[in-house]
Amino acid sequence: MGRRPLGLRRHDVGRTRVSLILWTLAGYLLGAVPFGLVIARALGLGDLRKIGSGNIGATNVLRTGNKPAALATLLLDSGKGAIAVLLARHFAGEEAALLAGAAAFLGHCFPIWLGFKGGKGVATFLGTLIALSWPVGLVACATWALTAAISRISSLSALMAAVLAPLFAFALGRGDVALAAAFMGVLIFIRHHANITRLMQGTEPRIGRK
């Protein structure tokens, strides 16, 4: 058999690049859906951006006192990251899954529908990790849960998970997931800059506090 013509190889590479771009865009758009804001408005809880921390995530929904709404927000925000990964992996492979998951995280943090002012990405981060590598995701979730149980501080729990997730991924031989986790982890720290200041001052509110 002869070699594949160079033109065909270039065509395949071009088609792959287009596919990766499309899955990245799809991941971003899925991640940009502000479920917390939608749920709060649908249940008459008000505009989350004017409640508590102003965040659109589950922790701020919990500050409204509506636990089912907070749980629904948590599941949907984590689910959109996982769904982006699983769909991209099924149709386009692991590289597309990594890009779609990271893009979903970016979409949640910087949603086009809200002027690029979104949430802090913790639930989407965890959901994305579970879909990319369930052992890494479960250990990250356990880190969050254990820290939350001890400290009762959501931001500290998120920061701990963000720090340790790349290390877990690397230890498990998933360098690709470690890189994605590190990228998201850095953004989580950036998005939590005000929380870090309050943690250092000892004024960060506890979970469930309005």
Short mmCIF file of C-alpha atoms in Angstrom, two decimals:
data_model
loop_
_atom_site.label_atom_id
_atom_site.label_comp_id
_atom_site.label_asym_id
_atom_site.label_seq_id
_atom_site.Cartn_x
_atom_site.Cartn_y
_atom_site.Cartn_z
CA MET A 1 0.00 0.00 0.00
CA GLY A 2 1.22 3.50 -0.81
CA ARG A 3 1.44 6.39 1.54
CA ARG A 4 -1.62 8.50 2.12
CA PRO A 5 -1.46 11.63 -0.05
CA LEU A 6 -0.16 14.67 1.80
CA GLY A 7 -3.30 16.60 0.88
CA LEU A 8 -5.50 14.06 2.64
CA ARG A 9 -3.39 14.16 5.79
CA ARG A 10 -3.63 17.93 5.88
CA HIS A 11 -7.36 17.67 5.33
CA ASP A 12 -7.68 15.29 8.31
CA VAL A 13 -5.63 17.59 10.52
CA GLY A 14 -7.75 20.56 9.51
CA ARG A 15 -10.95 18.65 10.19
CA THR A 16 -9.64 17.62 13.62
CA ARG A 17 -8.81 21.21 14.50
CA VAL A 18 -12.27 22.38 13.48
CA SER A 19 -13.81 19.62 15.59
CA LEU A 20 -11.74 20.66 18.63
CA ILE A 21 -12.73 24.29 18.18
CA LEU A 22 -16.41 23.39 17.90
CA TRP A 23 -16.32 21.21 21.02
CA THR A 24 -14.50 23.93 22.91
CA LEU A 25 -17.18 26.42 21.91
CA ALA A 26 -19.95 23.97 22.79
CA GLY A 27 -18.38 23.38 26.21
CA TYR A 28 -18.16 27.12 26.85
CA LEU A 29 -21.79 27.75 25.89
CA LEU A 30 -22.99 24.89 28.08
CA GLY A 31 -20.90 26.11 30.99
CA ALA A 32 -22.20 29.65 30.52
CA VAL A 33 -25.77 28.66 31.43
CA PRO A 34 -26.32 30.39 34.84
CA PHE A 35 -28.42 27.70 36.52
CA GLY A 36 -28.27 29.30 39.97
CA LEU A 37 -29.62 32.58 38.64
CA VAL A 38 -32.35 30.82 36.66
CA ILE A 39 -33.45 28.64 39.59
CA ALA A 40 -33.48 31.55 42.05
CA ARG A 41 -35.62 33.66 39.77
CA ALA A 42 -37.95 30.77 38.93
CA LEU A 43 -38.57 30.15 42.65
CA GLY A 44 -38.99 33.82 43.48
CA LEU A 45 -35.81 33.98 45.56
CA GLY A 46 -34.62 37.18 43.92
CA ASP A 47 -31.56 38.14 41.89
CA LEU A 48 -28.58 36.21 43.26
CA ARG A 49 -26.28 39.00 42.15
CA LYS A 50 -27.92 41.20 44.80
CA ILE A 51 -27.92 38.57 47.57
CA GLY A 52 -25.10 37.64 49.93
CA SER A 53 -21.80 37.50 48.08
CA GLY A 54 -23.46 38.23 44.73
CA ASN A 55 -22.20 34.93 43.38
CA ILE A 56 -24.41 32.81 41.11
CA GLY A 57 -23.30 29.47 42.57
CA ALA A 58 -24.83 26.98 45.00
CA THR A 59 -23.24 28.45 48.12
CA ASN A 60 -24.94 31.79 47.54
CA VAL A 61 -28.24 30.10 46.68
CA LEU A 62 -27.99 28.41 50.07
CA ARG A 63 -27.87 31.87 51.66
CA THR A 64 -31.46 32.38 50.52
CA GLY A 65 -32.45 29.59 52.92
CA ASN A 66 -33.73 27.33 50.15
CA LYS A 67 -31.72 24.11 50.46
CA PRO A 68 -33.43 22.23 47.58
CA ALA A 69 -32.63 25.15 45.26
CA ALA A 70 -29.02 25.13 46.41
CA LEU A 71 -28.78 21.37 45.83
CA ALA A 72 -30.30 21.70 42.36
CA THR A 73 -27.82 24.45 41.51
CA LEU A 74 -24.92 22.33 42.75
CA LEU A 75 -25.98 19.34 40.65
CA LEU A 76 -26.63 21.37 37.51
CA ASP A 77 -23.44 23.42 37.76
CA SER A 78 -21.35 20.29 38.28
CA GLY A 79 -23.36 18.38 35.69
CA LYS A 80 -22.74 20.85 32.89
CA GLY A 81 -19.00 20.35 33.20
CA ALA A 82 -19.40 16.58 33.25
CA ILE A 83 -21.80 16.54 30.31
CA ALA A 84 -19.47 18.71 28.23
CA VAL A 85 -16.64 16.24 28.85
CA LEU A 86 -18.69 13.10 28.22
CA LEU A 87 -20.25 14.33 24.98
CA ALA A 88 -16.95 15.57 23.59
CA ARG A 89 -15.19 12.33 24.53
CA HIS A 90 -17.91 10.20 22.94
CA PHE A 91 -17.93 12.05 19.63
CA ALA A 92 -14.40 13.41 19.30
CA GLY A 93 -12.01 11.77 21.76
CA GLU A 94 -10.02 12.62 24.87
CA GLU A 95 -8.38 15.81 23.64
CA ALA A 96 -11.78 17.27 22.81
CA ALA A 97 -13.04 16.17 26.23
CA LEU A 98 -10.23 18.05 28.01
CA LEU A 99 -10.86 21.20 26.00
CA ALA A 100 -14.64 21.04 26.39
CA GLY A 101 -14.36 20.54 30.15
CA ALA A 102 -11.97 23.46 30.60
CA ALA A 103 -14.18 25.59 28.36
CA ALA A 104 -17.28 24.71 30.41
CA PHE A 105 -15.43 25.88 33.50
CA LEU A 106 -14.53 29.14 31.74
CA GLY A 107 -18.13 29.53 30.63
CA HIS A 108 -19.35 29.32 34.20
CA CYS A 109 -16.77 31.84 35.43
CA PHE A 110 -17.16 34.21 32.48
CA PRO A 111 -20.62 33.69 30.91
CA ILE A 112 -21.31 35.75 27.81
CA TRP A 113 -24.97 36.08 28.85
CA LEU A 114 -24.06 37.97 32.05
CA GLY A 115 -21.39 40.28 30.68
CA PHE A 116 -18.67 37.73 31.53
CA LYS A 117 -19.42 38.10 35.26
CA GLY A 118 -20.16 34.61 36.53
CA GLY A 119 -19.48 32.25 39.40
CA LYS A 120 -16.30 30.97 40.96
CA GLY A 121 -16.46 27.63 39.20
CA VAL A 122 -16.05 25.19 42.08
CA ALA A 123 -18.98 22.88 41.30
CA THR A 124 -18.17 22.91 37.58
CA PHE A 125 -14.52 22.20 38.42
CA LEU A 126 -15.48 19.13 40.46
CA GLY A 127 -17.97 17.85 37.90
CA THR A 128 -15.46 18.26 35.11
CA LEU A 129 -12.81 16.35 37.05
CA ILE A 130 -15.19 13.48 37.82
CA ALA A 131 -15.92 13.09 34.10
CA LEU A 132 -12.28 13.45 33.04
CA SER A 133 -10.99 10.97 35.64
CA TRP A 134 -13.41 9.74 38.27
CA PRO A 135 -10.70 8.79 40.81
CA VAL A 136 -9.25 12.29 40.64
CA GLY A 137 -12.71 13.84 40.80
CA LEU A 138 -13.82 11.77 43.77
CA VAL A 139 -10.66 12.55 45.73
CA ALA A 140 -11.12 16.26 44.97
CA CYS A 141 -14.73 16.06 46.14
CA ALA A 142 -13.65 14.23 49.30
CA THR A 143 -11.07 16.95 49.95
CA TRP A 144 -13.76 19.61 49.61
CA ALA A 145 -16.20 17.69 51.85
CA LEU A 146 -13.65 16.93 54.56
CA THR A 147 -12.40 20.52 54.68
CA ALA A 148 -15.99 21.81 54.76
CA ALA A 149 -16.92 19.43 57.57
CA ILE A 150 -13.99 20.63 59.66
CA SER A 151 -13.97 24.34 58.86
CA ARG A 152 -17.55 25.03 57.69
CA ILE A 153 -16.00 27.44 55.18
CA SER A 154 -16.86 26.87 51.53
CA SER A 155 -14.06 28.98 50.07
CA LEU A 156 -11.35 27.23 52.08
CA SER A 157 -12.73 23.87 50.95
CA ALA A 158 -12.60 24.99 47.32
CA LEU A 159 -9.04 26.25 47.62
CA MET A 160 -7.88 23.00 49.20
CA ALA A 161 -9.47 20.95 46.43
CA ALA A 162 -7.96 23.25 43.79
CA VAL A 163 -4.47 22.83 45.23
CA LEU A 164 -4.59 19.07 45.70
CA ALA A 165 -6.47 17.98 42.54
CA PRO A 166 -3.52 18.46 40.14
CA LEU A 167 -1.27 16.55 42.55
CA PHE A 168 -3.77 13.68 42.76
CA ALA A 169 -4.03 13.56 38.96
CA PHE A 170 -0.25 13.54 38.52
CA ALA A 171 0.16 10.81 41.16
CA LEU A 172 -2.40 8.69 39.31
CA GLY A 173 -0.53 9.04 36.05
CA ARG A 174 -2.93 11.46 34.40
CA GLY A 175 -0.66 14.29 33.37
CA ASP A 176 -3.26 15.63 30.94
CA VAL A 177 -5.87 15.87 33.68
CA ALA A 178 -3.27 17.36 36.05
CA LEU A 179 -2.66 20.15 33.54
CA ALA A 180 -6.39 20.84 33.15
CA ALA A 181 -6.87 20.76 36.92
CA ALA A 182 -3.96 23.15 37.43
CA PHE A 183 -5.41 25.57 34.87
CA MET A 184 -8.80 25.54 36.58
CA GLY A 185 -7.21 25.63 40.02
CA VAL A 186 -5.29 28.82 39.24
CA LEU A 187 -8.50 30.48 38.09
CA ILE A 188 -10.29 29.32 41.24
CA PHE A 189 -7.64 31.07 43.31
CA ILE A 190 -7.99 34.22 41.22
CA ARG A 191 -11.79 34.14 41.53
CA HIS A 192 -11.46 33.71 45.31
CA HIS A 193 -9.09 36.64 45.88
CA ALA A 194 -11.59 38.45 48.11
CA ASN A 195 -12.29 35.25 50.05
CA ILE A 196 -8.58 34.74 50.61
CA THR A 197 -8.33 38.22 52.09
CA ARG A 198 -11.24 37.49 54.44
CA LEU A 199 -9.74 34.13 55.39
CA MET A 200 -6.53 35.87 56.38
CA GLN A 201 -8.53 38.39 58.40
CA GLY A 202 -10.71 35.70 60.00
CA THR A 203 -13.93 37.24 58.67
CA GLU A 204 -14.93 34.69 56.02
CA PRO A 205 -18.58 33.58 56.60
CA ARG A 206 -19.48 29.98 57.36
CA ILE A 207 -21.52 27.68 55.13
CA GLY A 208 -25.24 28.41 55.37
CA ARG A 209 -24.78 31.85 56.88
CA LYS A 210 -26.85 34.53 55.15
#
